[in-house]
Amino acid sequence: MSDRGYRPPRALSPLREHLRETFWFAPTLTLVCAVVLWFVASALDEQLVAYLHDEQAYDEIKDLVSVAEDTKTIVVTISSAMMTFIGVVFSISLVAVQMASGQLTPRVVRIFVRSRISKLTLSVFLATFVFSLLVLSSYESETDPRRVVSVPFLQSVLTAGLVGLSLLLFIAYVSSTLRLMQIGPVVDRITRDSFRVLGRMPGGRPQEGPLAEETGQLVHEGRAGVLRDVNVARLVRAARRQGVVLRLIPRLGDFVVPGTPVLAVHGGAAPPRSALRYTVSVGVERTLHQDLAFGLRQLSDIALRALSAAVNDPTTAVQCLDRIVQFLAAVVDLPLGAVHHRDREGVVRLVQDVPGWADLVDLGFEEVRRCAADSPQVTRRLLAGIDDLLLLAAPERRKPLVRHRALLVQAVERAVPDAAEREFALLPDRQGIG
């Protein structure tokens, strides 16, 4: 692979990705920021009134009190209506997510969970609600300008600003949610995420010669689950300090159980357990942080759902095939099968097994091909995609493509007895049936 665009992984990169997979972190952080903002605004309001007292500008204080009283009704309305507004908006959103997961695949729910606009909208809504409640606590019953200590003038202005921001985000959120209910933006998002994974993979020259003899293995301790990602930076650092090479035994996306080996040690003693803590992340489902094949898995799932008798939507399957072919075309000339992570001296310290070219071709085409024999729109697009890849692939990489093309032709010949219809179904077409 090329080094162009590659950045060495950072130690906090997995943590950042895991937080992006949650829906609680951003709103919680925003609530804390809202409380801090209120404390700052309240202190500034007190300083403003104290300054006016020092200047004996009691008429100006009286004007501020009048303005604050006029805005109090608005603040009360905001605080009472915001939670109802939040409940209605996000209950509708949950219905939209349920419909999308039913029509496409449950794995697209992660797109909604990771959506920045969804988290930002909920965060600002909650911040507006909490901030307005805190502002209400700042109002004083005292109206005598000489005795007033604080007037929530700046707080009222900030509340109005948060309301305006909430309305703008609401418009953006509705637009984003409607887009994510359409198949085009969903498969485009999956494809772009897959290319980000590809961009994070290191390039450069492969390992010179075989690895040193295996000297030990480290087993998985903890709960069973799917191998989501690994902290490459910490593993490389631990291997460098120990003077060994670590090899990740399971692939990302594999289901691991306690007691099974996850790391092999080559060339020396294993690093201490303390150095490898929190380097292997296991969860309940796969993520696209480092998993090269997960994007193809999602596209294939959407295409299979579209080709089922209950849905019968071959056009959606064709759109998925467009992106599958796009991704395979991007990796057709890249070295696959193993990734070598190096330390800052350029020494290989971590070897990670990734899907090879044949694995990716099978993942993208096998299941779709089996379900597409009686759908001419899909068979025509599939043949066109395979033919395009055959033009791009080196001779040593054409074998799996030729195999899938031959199996597809055989399946169509068995499923379509009429010669004219069979000829039509086997005519390559990049639009399926344009």
Tab-separated table of C-alpha atoms in Angstrom:
chain	number	residue	atom	x	y	z
A	1	MET	CA	0.000	0.000	0.000
A	2	SER	CA	1.071	3.575	-0.505
A	3	ASP	CA	2.253	5.755	2.339
A	4	ARG	CA	0.353	8.666	0.867
A	5	GLY	CA	-2.209	10.002	3.328
A	6	TYR	CA	-1.287	7.506	6.045
A	7	ARG	CA	-0.910	8.785	9.587
A	8	PRO	CA	0.513	6.599	12.352
A	9	PRO	CA	-2.210	5.636	14.822
A	10	ARG	CA	-2.409	7.550	18.070
A	11	ALA	CA	-2.838	5.968	21.475
A	12	LEU	CA	-6.192	7.671	22.069
A	13	SER	CA	-7.605	6.834	18.636
A	14	PRO	CA	-9.567	3.725	19.772
A	15	LEU	CA	-10.971	5.643	22.756
A	16	ARG	CA	-12.168	8.428	20.478
A	17	GLU	CA	-13.835	5.922	18.173
A	18	HIS	CA	-15.503	4.125	21.068
A	19	LEU	CA	-16.909	7.413	22.355
A	20	ARG	CA	-18.252	8.129	18.871
A	21	GLU	CA	-20.110	4.812	19.058
A	22	THR	CA	-21.982	6.044	22.155
A	23	PHE	CA	-24.862	8.484	22.327
A	24	TRP	CA	-24.356	9.700	25.885
A	25	PHE	CA	-20.902	11.283	25.897
A	26	ALA	CA	-21.573	14.393	23.780
A	27	PRO	CA	-24.856	15.362	25.549
A	28	THR	CA	-23.298	14.819	28.966
A	29	LEU	CA	-20.278	16.952	28.092
A	30	THR	CA	-22.559	19.655	26.704
A	31	LEU	CA	-24.625	19.715	29.895
A	32	VAL	CA	-21.458	20.300	31.897
A	33	CYS	CA	-20.498	23.099	29.503
A	34	ALA	CA	-23.973	24.637	29.886
A	35	VAL	CA	-23.603	24.728	33.673
A	36	VAL	CA	-20.126	26.283	33.374
A	37	LEU	CA	-21.465	28.844	30.882
A	38	TRP	CA	-24.222	29.782	33.307
A	39	PHE	CA	-21.756	30.285	36.156
A	40	VAL	CA	-19.642	32.551	33.948
A	41	ALA	CA	-22.636	34.521	32.673
A	42	SER	CA	-24.033	34.869	36.192
A	43	ALA	CA	-20.697	36.190	37.471
A	44	LEU	CA	-20.524	38.705	34.613
A	45	ASP	CA	-24.071	39.884	35.356
A	46	GLU	CA	-23.138	40.416	39.004
A	47	GLN	CA	-20.026	42.348	37.989
A	48	LEU	CA	-22.096	44.498	35.633
A	49	VAL	CA	-24.567	45.414	38.385
A	50	ALA	CA	-21.726	46.030	40.858
A	51	TYR	CA	-20.070	48.368	38.355
A	52	LEU	CA	-23.311	50.301	37.853
A	53	HIS	CA	-23.693	50.554	41.643
A	54	ASP	CA	-20.210	52.017	41.892
A	55	GLU	CA	-21.113	54.540	39.207
A	56	GLN	CA	-24.472	55.175	40.923
A	57	ALA	CA	-26.183	54.555	37.585
A	58	TYR	CA	-29.463	53.492	39.135
A	59	ASP	CA	-31.520	54.416	36.085
A	60	GLU	CA	-29.495	51.990	33.986
A	61	ILE	CA	-29.987	49.290	36.621
A	62	LYS	CA	-33.714	49.961	36.526
A	63	ASP	CA	-33.677	49.587	32.748
A	64	LEU	CA	-31.820	46.270	33.048
A	65	VAL	CA	-34.365	45.011	35.571
A	66	SER	CA	-37.171	45.998	33.222
A	67	VAL	CA	-35.573	44.171	30.295
A	68	ALA	CA	-34.945	41.084	32.409
A	69	GLU	CA	-38.555	41.021	33.578
A	70	ASP	CA	-39.765	41.278	29.992
A	71	THR	CA	-37.605	38.324	28.970
A	72	LYS	CA	-38.582	36.223	31.975
A	73	THR	CA	-41.783	35.109	30.275
A	74	ILE	CA	-39.779	33.955	27.274
A	75	VAL	CA	-37.348	32.024	29.453
A	76	VAL	CA	-40.224	30.344	31.324
A	77	THR	CA	-41.814	29.332	28.024
A	78	ILE	CA	-38.527	27.936	26.733
A	79	SER	CA	-37.867	25.880	29.859
A	80	SER	CA	-41.366	24.387	29.872
A	81	ALA	CA	-41.550	23.617	26.150
A	82	MET	CA	-38.036	22.399	25.400
A	83	MET	CA	-38.308	18.952	26.985
A	84	THR	CA	-41.614	18.296	25.215
A	85	PHE	CA	-39.995	19.383	21.970
A	86	ILE	CA	-37.038	17.062	22.563
A	87	GLY	CA	-39.333	14.113	23.291
A	88	VAL	CA	-41.431	14.598	20.157
A	89	VAL	CA	-38.449	15.127	17.839
A	90	PHE	CA	-36.449	12.126	19.001
A	91	SER	CA	-39.428	9.784	19.263
A	92	ILE	CA	-40.046	10.465	15.582
A	93	SER	CA	-36.348	9.854	14.959
A	94	LEU	CA	-36.495	6.464	16.670
A	95	VAL	CA	-39.338	5.466	14.369
A	96	ALA	CA	-37.266	6.573	11.368
A	97	VAL	CA	-34.285	4.529	12.590
A	98	GLN	CA	-36.504	1.484	13.085
A	99	MET	CA	-37.884	1.810	9.554
A	100	ALA	CA	-34.392	2.190	8.081
A	101	SER	CA	-33.048	-0.837	9.946
A	102	GLY	CA	-36.031	-2.914	8.809
A	103	GLN	CA	-35.795	-1.915	5.158
A	104	LEU	CA	-31.993	-1.962	4.865
A	105	THR	CA	-30.143	-3.813	7.641
A	106	PRO	CA	-29.900	-3.438	11.431
A	107	ARG	CA	-26.222	-2.612	10.996
A	108	VAL	CA	-27.075	0.806	9.529
A	109	VAL	CA	-28.260	1.925	12.978
A	110	ARG	CA	-24.608	2.661	13.754
A	111	ILE	CA	-24.769	5.468	11.174
A	112	PHE	CA	-27.485	7.190	13.200
A	113	VAL	CA	-25.606	6.585	16.449
A	114	ARG	CA	-22.399	8.071	15.022
A	115	SER	CA	-24.166	10.982	13.335
A	116	ARG	CA	-22.551	14.220	14.513
A	117	ILE	CA	-25.600	16.334	13.699
A	118	SER	CA	-27.871	14.060	15.762
A	119	LYS	CA	-25.612	14.275	18.805
A	120	LEU	CA	-25.070	18.009	18.389
A	121	THR	CA	-28.812	18.650	18.086
A	122	LEU	CA	-29.677	16.644	21.191
A	123	SER	CA	-26.794	18.263	23.075
A	124	VAL	CA	-27.862	21.818	22.249
A	125	PHE	CA	-31.512	21.041	23.018
A	126	LEU	CA	-30.613	19.692	26.458
A	127	ALA	CA	-28.169	22.538	27.083
A	128	THR	CA	-30.871	25.077	26.250
A	129	PHE	CA	-33.286	23.404	28.654
A	130	VAL	CA	-30.794	23.227	31.531
A	131	PHE	CA	-29.488	26.741	30.910
A	132	SER	CA	-33.000	28.219	30.917
A	133	LEU	CA	-33.760	26.519	34.251
A	134	LEU	CA	-30.586	27.936	35.757
A	135	VAL	CA	-31.427	31.388	34.424
A	136	LEU	CA	-34.820	31.237	36.158
A	137	SER	CA	-33.013	30.707	39.463
A	138	SER	CA	-31.135	33.986	38.929
A	139	TYR	CA	-34.180	36.211	38.958
A	140	GLU	CA	-34.599	38.264	42.144
A	141	SER	CA	-37.811	39.437	43.700
A	142	GLU	CA	-36.140	42.748	44.593
A	143	THR	CA	-36.981	45.576	42.182
A	144	ASP	CA	-35.312	48.500	44.000
A	145	PRO	CA	-32.287	49.454	41.859
A	146	ARG	CA	-30.299	50.300	44.994
A	147	ARG	CA	-30.717	46.801	46.417
A	148	VAL	CA	-30.506	44.669	43.293
A	149	VAL	CA	-27.434	42.415	43.364
A	150	SER	CA	-27.703	40.655	40.009
A	151	VAL	CA	-29.821	41.014	36.888
A	152	PRO	CA	-29.817	38.071	34.431
A	153	PHE	CA	-29.311	40.286	31.408
A	154	LEU	CA	-26.427	38.452	29.750
A	155	GLN	CA	-28.002	35.123	30.728
A	156	SER	CA	-31.222	36.090	28.943
A	157	VAL	CA	-29.283	37.055	25.820
A	158	LEU	CA	-27.451	33.718	25.856
A	159	THR	CA	-30.748	31.861	26.313
A	160	ALA	CA	-32.154	33.578	23.224
A	161	GLY	CA	-28.969	32.668	21.349
A	162	LEU	CA	-29.282	29.012	22.352
A	163	VAL	CA	-32.901	28.981	21.177
A	164	GLY	CA	-31.878	30.374	17.791
A	165	LEU	CA	-29.094	27.793	17.528
A	166	SER	CA	-31.559	25.040	18.450
A	167	LEU	CA	-33.909	26.053	15.643
A	168	LEU	CA	-31.096	26.069	13.079
A	169	LEU	CA	-29.866	22.672	14.258
A	170	PHE	CA	-33.425	21.321	14.152
A	171	ILE	CA	-33.644	22.196	10.451
A	172	ALA	CA	-30.245	20.601	9.784
A	173	TYR	CA	-31.188	17.544	11.832
A	174	VAL	CA	-34.446	16.946	9.937
A	175	SER	CA	-32.618	17.305	6.628
A	176	SER	CA	-29.874	14.884	7.737
A	177	THR	CA	-32.367	12.324	9.064
A	178	LEU	CA	-34.375	12.377	5.842
A	179	ARG	CA	-31.175	11.828	3.848
A	180	LEU	CA	-30.175	8.863	5.998
A	181	MET	CA	-33.558	7.252	5.266
A	182	GLN	CA	-32.624	7.136	1.557
A	183	ILE	CA	-30.554	4.284	0.194
A	184	GLY	CA	-28.161	6.483	-1.789
A	185	PRO	CA	-26.781	8.523	1.119
A	186	VAL	CA	-26.626	5.407	3.339
A	187	VAL	CA	-24.484	3.344	0.958
A	188	ASP	CA	-22.384	6.413	0.204
A	189	ARG	CA	-21.737	6.876	3.941
A	190	ILE	CA	-20.756	3.222	4.338
A	191	THR	CA	-18.393	3.474	1.370
A	192	ARG	CA	-16.735	6.654	2.642
A	193	ASP	CA	-16.228	5.041	6.064
A	194	SER	CA	-14.663	2.022	4.350
A	195	PHE	CA	-12.228	4.247	2.478
A	196	ARG	CA	-11.271	5.916	5.759
A	197	VAL	CA	-10.364	2.484	7.118
A	198	LEU	CA	-8.292	1.890	3.992
A	199	GLY	CA	-6.550	5.226	4.485
A	200	ARG	CA	-5.562	4.307	8.044
A	201	MET	CA	-3.773	1.156	6.931
A	202	PRO	CA	0.013	1.547	6.802
A	203	GLY	CA	1.882	1.281	3.544
A	204	GLY	CA	5.483	0.946	2.596
A	205	ARG	CA	7.573	-2.115	2.003
A	206	PRO	CA	6.452	-5.482	3.430
A	207	GLN	CA	8.382	-7.476	5.984
A	208	GLU	CA	11.739	-8.639	4.659
A	209	GLY	CA	11.857	-12.383	5.204
A	210	PRO	CA	9.737	-14.491	7.553
A	211	LEU	CA	9.022	-13.630	11.159
A	212	ALA	CA	11.225	-14.957	13.894
A	213	GLU	CA	10.212	-18.175	15.586
A	214	GLU	CA	7.073	-17.956	17.686
A	215	THR	CA	8.062	-17.895	21.350
A	216	GLY	CA	4.716	-17.559	23.086
A	217	GLN	CA	1.062	-16.666	22.938
A	218	LEU	CA	-1.181	-14.376	24.939
A	219	VAL	CA	-4.759	-15.504	25.525
A	220	HIS	CA	-7.858	-13.373	25.739
A	221	GLU	CA	-9.047	-12.531	29.231
A	222	GLY	CA	-12.435	-10.980	29.768
A	223	ARG	CA	-15.826	-11.310	28.206
A	224	ALA	CA	-16.537	-13.054	24.930
A	225	GLY	CA	-17.397	-10.906	21.953
A	226	VAL	CA	-16.419	-9.528	18.580
A	227	LEU	CA	-12.889	-8.198	18.176
A	228	ARG	CA	-13.691	-4.553	17.415
A	229	ASP	CA	-10.245	-2.956	17.201
A	230	VAL	CA	-6.795	-2.920	18.718
A	231	ASN	CA	-4.703	-0.095	20.102
A	232	VAL	CA	-1.935	-0.265	17.525
A	233	ALA	CA	0.158	2.496	19.098
A	234	ARG	CA	0.313	0.783	22.494
A	235	LEU	CA	1.015	-2.646	21.008
A	236	VAL	CA	3.857	-1.278	18.888
A	237	ARG	CA	5.296	0.545	21.887
A	238	ALA	CA	5.102	-2.569	24.102
A	239	ALA	CA	6.736	-4.730	21.414
A	240	ARG	CA	9.524	-2.194	20.866
A	241	ARG	CA	10.342	-2.014	24.568
A	242	GLN	CA	10.455	-5.811	24.758
A	243	GLY	CA	12.382	-6.170	21.497
A	244	VAL	CA	9.858	-8.582	19.944
A	245	VAL	CA	7.268	-8.739	17.190
A	246	LEU	CA	3.609	-9.243	18.069
A	247	ARG	CA	1.169	-10.911	15.676
A	248	LEU	CA	-2.593	-10.525	16.028
A	249	ILE	CA	-4.026	-14.021	15.625
A	250	PRO	CA	-7.756	-13.385	15.028
A	251	ARG	CA	-8.941	-10.969	12.394
A	252	LEU	CA	-10.888	-7.882	13.310
A	253	GLY	CA	-14.537	-8.925	13.317
A	254	ASP	CA	-13.820	-12.449	14.607
A	255	PHE	CA	-15.709	-13.665	17.660
A	256	VAL	CA	-13.282	-14.448	20.476
A	257	VAL	CA	-13.937	-16.277	23.738
A	258	PRO	CA	-11.902	-16.248	26.961
A	259	GLY	CA	-8.882	-18.529	26.896
A	260	THR	CA	-8.311	-18.384	23.140
A	261	PRO	CA	-5.008	-16.888	21.902
A	262	VAL	CA	-5.167	-13.373	20.517
A	263	LEU	CA	-1.498	-12.376	20.282
A	264	ALA	CA	1.510	-14.413	19.226
A	265	VAL	CA	4.993	-13.341	20.317
A	266	HIS	CA	7.954	-13.719	17.956
A	267	GLY	CA	11.598	-13.318	18.848
A	268	GLY	CA	11.620	-13.165	22.626
A	269	ALA	CA	9.654	-13.094	25.850
A	270	ALA	CA	6.134	-11.723	25.918
A	271	PRO	CA	5.623	-8.152	27.159
A	272	PRO	CA	4.158	-7.860	30.665
A	273	ARG	CA	0.382	-7.922	30.940
A	274	SER	CA	0.368	-4.394	32.346
A	275	ALA	CA	1.877	-3.070	29.096
A	276	LEU	CA	-0.858	-4.768	27.043
A	277	ARG	CA	-3.806	-3.618	29.122
A	278	TYR	CA	-6.652	-2.082	27.091
A	279	THR	CA	-4.922	-2.906	23.799
A	280	VAL	CA	-7.572	-5.351	22.530
A	281	SER	CA	-11.181	-4.184	22.438
A	282	VAL	CA	-14.020	-6.708	22.410
A	283	GLY	CA	-17.653	-5.671	22.010
A	284	VAL	CA	-21.063	-6.941	21.012
A	285	GLU	CA	-20.806	-5.898	17.354
A	286	ARG	CA	-18.280	-4.929	14.714
A	287	THR	CA	-17.216	-1.359	13.982
A	288	LEU	CA	-15.676	0.347	10.963
A	289	HIS	CA	-12.753	1.852	12.855
A	290	GLN	CA	-10.178	-0.713	11.664
A	291	ASP	CA	-12.285	-3.494	10.148
A	292	LEU	CA	-11.559	-3.424	6.407
A	293	ALA	CA	-14.262	-5.957	5.489
A	294	PHE	CA	-17.145	-4.582	7.560
A	295	GLY	CA	-18.170	-2.026	4.931
A	296	LEU	CA	-18.544	-4.762	2.310
A	297	ARG	CA	-20.453	-6.827	4.860
A	298	GLN	CA	-22.993	-4.024	5.320
A	299	LEU	CA	-23.359	-3.392	1.587
A	300	SER	CA	-23.851	-7.088	0.964
A	301	ASP	CA	-26.470	-7.286	3.742
A	302	ILE	CA	-28.436	-4.383	2.276
A	303	ALA	CA	-28.336	-5.988	-1.181
A	304	LEU	CA	-29.490	-9.339	0.225
A	305	ARG	CA	-32.377	-7.696	2.064
A	306	ALA	CA	-33.367	-5.915	-1.151
A	307	LEU	CA	-33.324	-9.191	-3.111
A	308	SER	CA	-35.472	-11.053	-0.588
A	309	ALA	CA	-39.019	-12.009	-1.593
A	310	ALA	CA	-40.442	-9.794	1.140
A	311	VAL	CA	-38.770	-6.624	-0.203
A	312	ASN	CA	-38.050	-7.383	-3.895
A	313	ASP	CA	-36.109	-4.186	-4.636
A	314	PRO	CA	-33.388	-5.013	-7.192
A	315	THR	CA	-32.587	-1.338	-7.787
A	316	THR	CA	-31.309	-1.075	-4.213
A	317	ALA	CA	-29.167	-4.150	-4.812
A	318	VAL	CA	-27.721	-2.492	-7.927
A	319	GLN	CA	-26.833	0.620	-5.903
A	320	CYS	CA	-25.011	-1.593	-3.400
A	321	LEU	CA	-23.156	-3.350	-6.223
A	322	ASP	CA	-22.047	0.049	-7.527
A	323	ARG	CA	-20.279	0.720	-4.216
A	324	ILE	CA	-18.938	-2.826	-3.884
A	325	VAL	CA	-17.304	-2.522	-7.289
A	326	GLN	CA	-15.998	0.939	-6.367
A	327	PHE	CA	-14.304	-0.393	-3.228
A	328	LEU	CA	-12.878	-3.477	-4.934
A	329	ALA	CA	-11.505	-1.288	-7.723
A	330	ALA	CA	-9.696	0.796	-5.111
A	331	VAL	CA	-7.947	-2.235	-3.566
A	332	VAL	CA	-7.412	-4.264	-6.744
A	333	ASP	CA	-3.706	-3.399	-6.931
A	334	LEU	CA	-2.944	-3.084	-3.208
A	335	PRO	CA	-1.040	-5.707	-1.183
A	336	LEU	CA	-3.522	-7.452	1.087
A	337	GLY	CA	-3.462	-10.347	3.521
A	338	ALA	CA	-1.239	-8.836	6.226
A	339	VAL	CA	-0.501	-5.369	7.580
A	340	HIS	CA	2.877	-4.540	9.124
A	341	HIS	CA	2.987	-1.784	11.728
A	342	ARG	CA	6.406	-0.303	12.380
A	343	ASP	CA	7.949	1.684	15.202
A	344	ARG	CA	9.649	5.038	14.714
A	345	GLU	CA	12.899	3.310	13.678
A	346	GLY	CA	11.079	1.490	10.874
A	347	VAL	CA	11.215	-1.940	12.522
A	348	VAL	CA	8.127	-4.143	12.184
A	349	ARG	CA	6.579	-4.595	15.617
A	350	LEU	CA	2.995	-5.680	14.939
A	351	VAL	CA	1.631	-7.941	12.205
A	352	GLN	CA	-2.101	-7.908	11.648
A	353	ASP	CA	-3.982	-10.307	9.400
A	354	VAL	CA	-6.487	-8.630	7.064
A	355	PRO	CA	-8.728	-10.108	4.357
A	356	GLY	CA	-6.973	-10.956	1.108
A	357	TRP	CA	-8.157	-10.065	-2.387
A	358	ALA	CA	-10.089	-13.322	-2.838
A	359	ASP	CA	-11.749	-12.839	0.572
A	360	LEU	CA	-12.973	-9.373	-0.342
A	361	VAL	CA	-14.239	-10.503	-3.758
A	362	ASP	CA	-16.136	-13.402	-2.163
A	363	LEU	CA	-17.598	-11.127	0.495
A	364	GLY	CA	-18.796	-8.631	-2.072
A	365	PHE	CA	-20.189	-11.031	-4.680
A	366	GLU	CA	-20.869	-14.530	-3.296
A	367	GLU	CA	-24.190	-14.063	-1.472
A	368	VAL	CA	-25.523	-11.465	-3.895
A	369	ARG	CA	-24.725	-13.744	-6.823
A	370	ARG	CA	-26.591	-16.644	-5.247
A	371	CYS	CA	-29.753	-14.545	-4.856
A	372	ALA	CA	-29.593	-12.700	-8.163
A	373	ALA	CA	-30.114	-15.471	-10.720
A	374	ASP	CA	-33.762	-14.572	-11.404
A	375	SER	CA	-33.247	-10.782	-11.338
A	376	PRO	CA	-31.891	-9.606	-14.716
A	377	GLN	CA	-31.264	-6.093	-13.429
A	378	VAL	CA	-28.851	-7.418	-10.819
A	379	THR	CA	-27.171	-10.051	-13.017
A	380	ARG	CA	-26.461	-7.485	-15.722
A	381	ARG	CA	-24.936	-5.063	-13.191
A	382	LEU	CA	-22.948	-7.833	-11.547
A	383	LEU	CA	-21.504	-8.965	-14.866
A	384	ALA	CA	-20.589	-5.392	-15.790
A	385	GLY	CA	-18.872	-4.905	-12.435
A	386	ILE	CA	-16.868	-8.115	-12.751
A	387	ASP	CA	-15.834	-7.213	-16.293
A	388	ASP	CA	-14.648	-3.778	-15.128
A	389	LEU	CA	-12.599	-5.353	-12.354
A	390	LEU	CA	-11.102	-7.862	-14.784
A	391	LEU	CA	-9.767	-4.946	-16.802
A	392	LEU	CA	-8.159	-3.433	-13.687
A	393	ALA	CA	-6.867	-6.595	-12.011
A	394	ALA	CA	-3.428	-8.040	-12.540
A	395	PRO	CA	-3.376	-11.560	-14.038
A	396	GLU	CA	-2.744	-13.191	-10.651
A	397	ARG	CA	-5.873	-11.546	-9.222
A	398	ARG	CA	-8.321	-12.450	-11.972
A	399	LYS	CA	-9.028	-16.006	-10.817
A	400	PRO	CA	-11.741	-15.218	-8.186
A	401	LEU	CA	-13.403	-12.783	-10.598
A	402	VAL	CA	-13.468	-15.355	-13.405
A	403	ARG	CA	-14.883	-17.942	-11.002
A	404	HIS	CA	-17.746	-15.686	-9.907
A	405	ARG	CA	-18.529	-14.755	-13.491
A	406	ALA	CA	-18.703	-18.412	-14.545
A	407	LEU	CA	-20.866	-19.351	-11.556
A	408	LEU	CA	-23.229	-16.456	-12.277
A	409	VAL	CA	-23.617	-17.538	-15.915
A	410	GLN	CA	-24.319	-21.109	-14.795
A	411	ALA	CA	-26.908	-19.949	-12.249
A	412	VAL	CA	-28.725	-17.826	-14.831
A	413	GLU	CA	-28.716	-20.702	-17.321
A	414	ARG	CA	-30.363	-22.954	-14.733
A	415	ALA	CA	-32.892	-20.337	-13.544
A	416	VAL	CA	-33.917	-18.874	-16.954
A	417	PRO	CA	-34.937	-21.569	-19.470
A	418	ASP	CA	-35.885	-19.192	-22.303
A	419	ALA	CA	-32.892	-18.416	-24.514
A	420	ALA	CA	-33.928	-14.830	-25.306
A	421	GLU	CA	-34.498	-13.955	-21.659
A	422	ARG	CA	-31.244	-15.654	-20.722
A	423	GLU	CA	-29.362	-13.646	-23.331
A	424	PHE	CA	-30.918	-10.451	-21.952
A	425	ALA	CA	-30.026	-11.353	-18.345
A	426	LEU	CA	-26.397	-12.050	-19.297
A	427	LEU	CA	-25.801	-8.757	-21.102
A	428	PRO	CA	-23.448	-6.587	-18.969
A	429	ASP	CA	-24.971	-3.219	-18.085
A	430	ARG	CA	-23.587	-0.785	-15.506
A	431	GLN	CA	-27.124	0.447	-14.746
A	432	GLY	CA	-28.621	-3.029	-14.610
A	433	ILE	CA	-31.558	-2.131	-16.765
A	434	GLY	CA	-31.056	1.529	-17.544
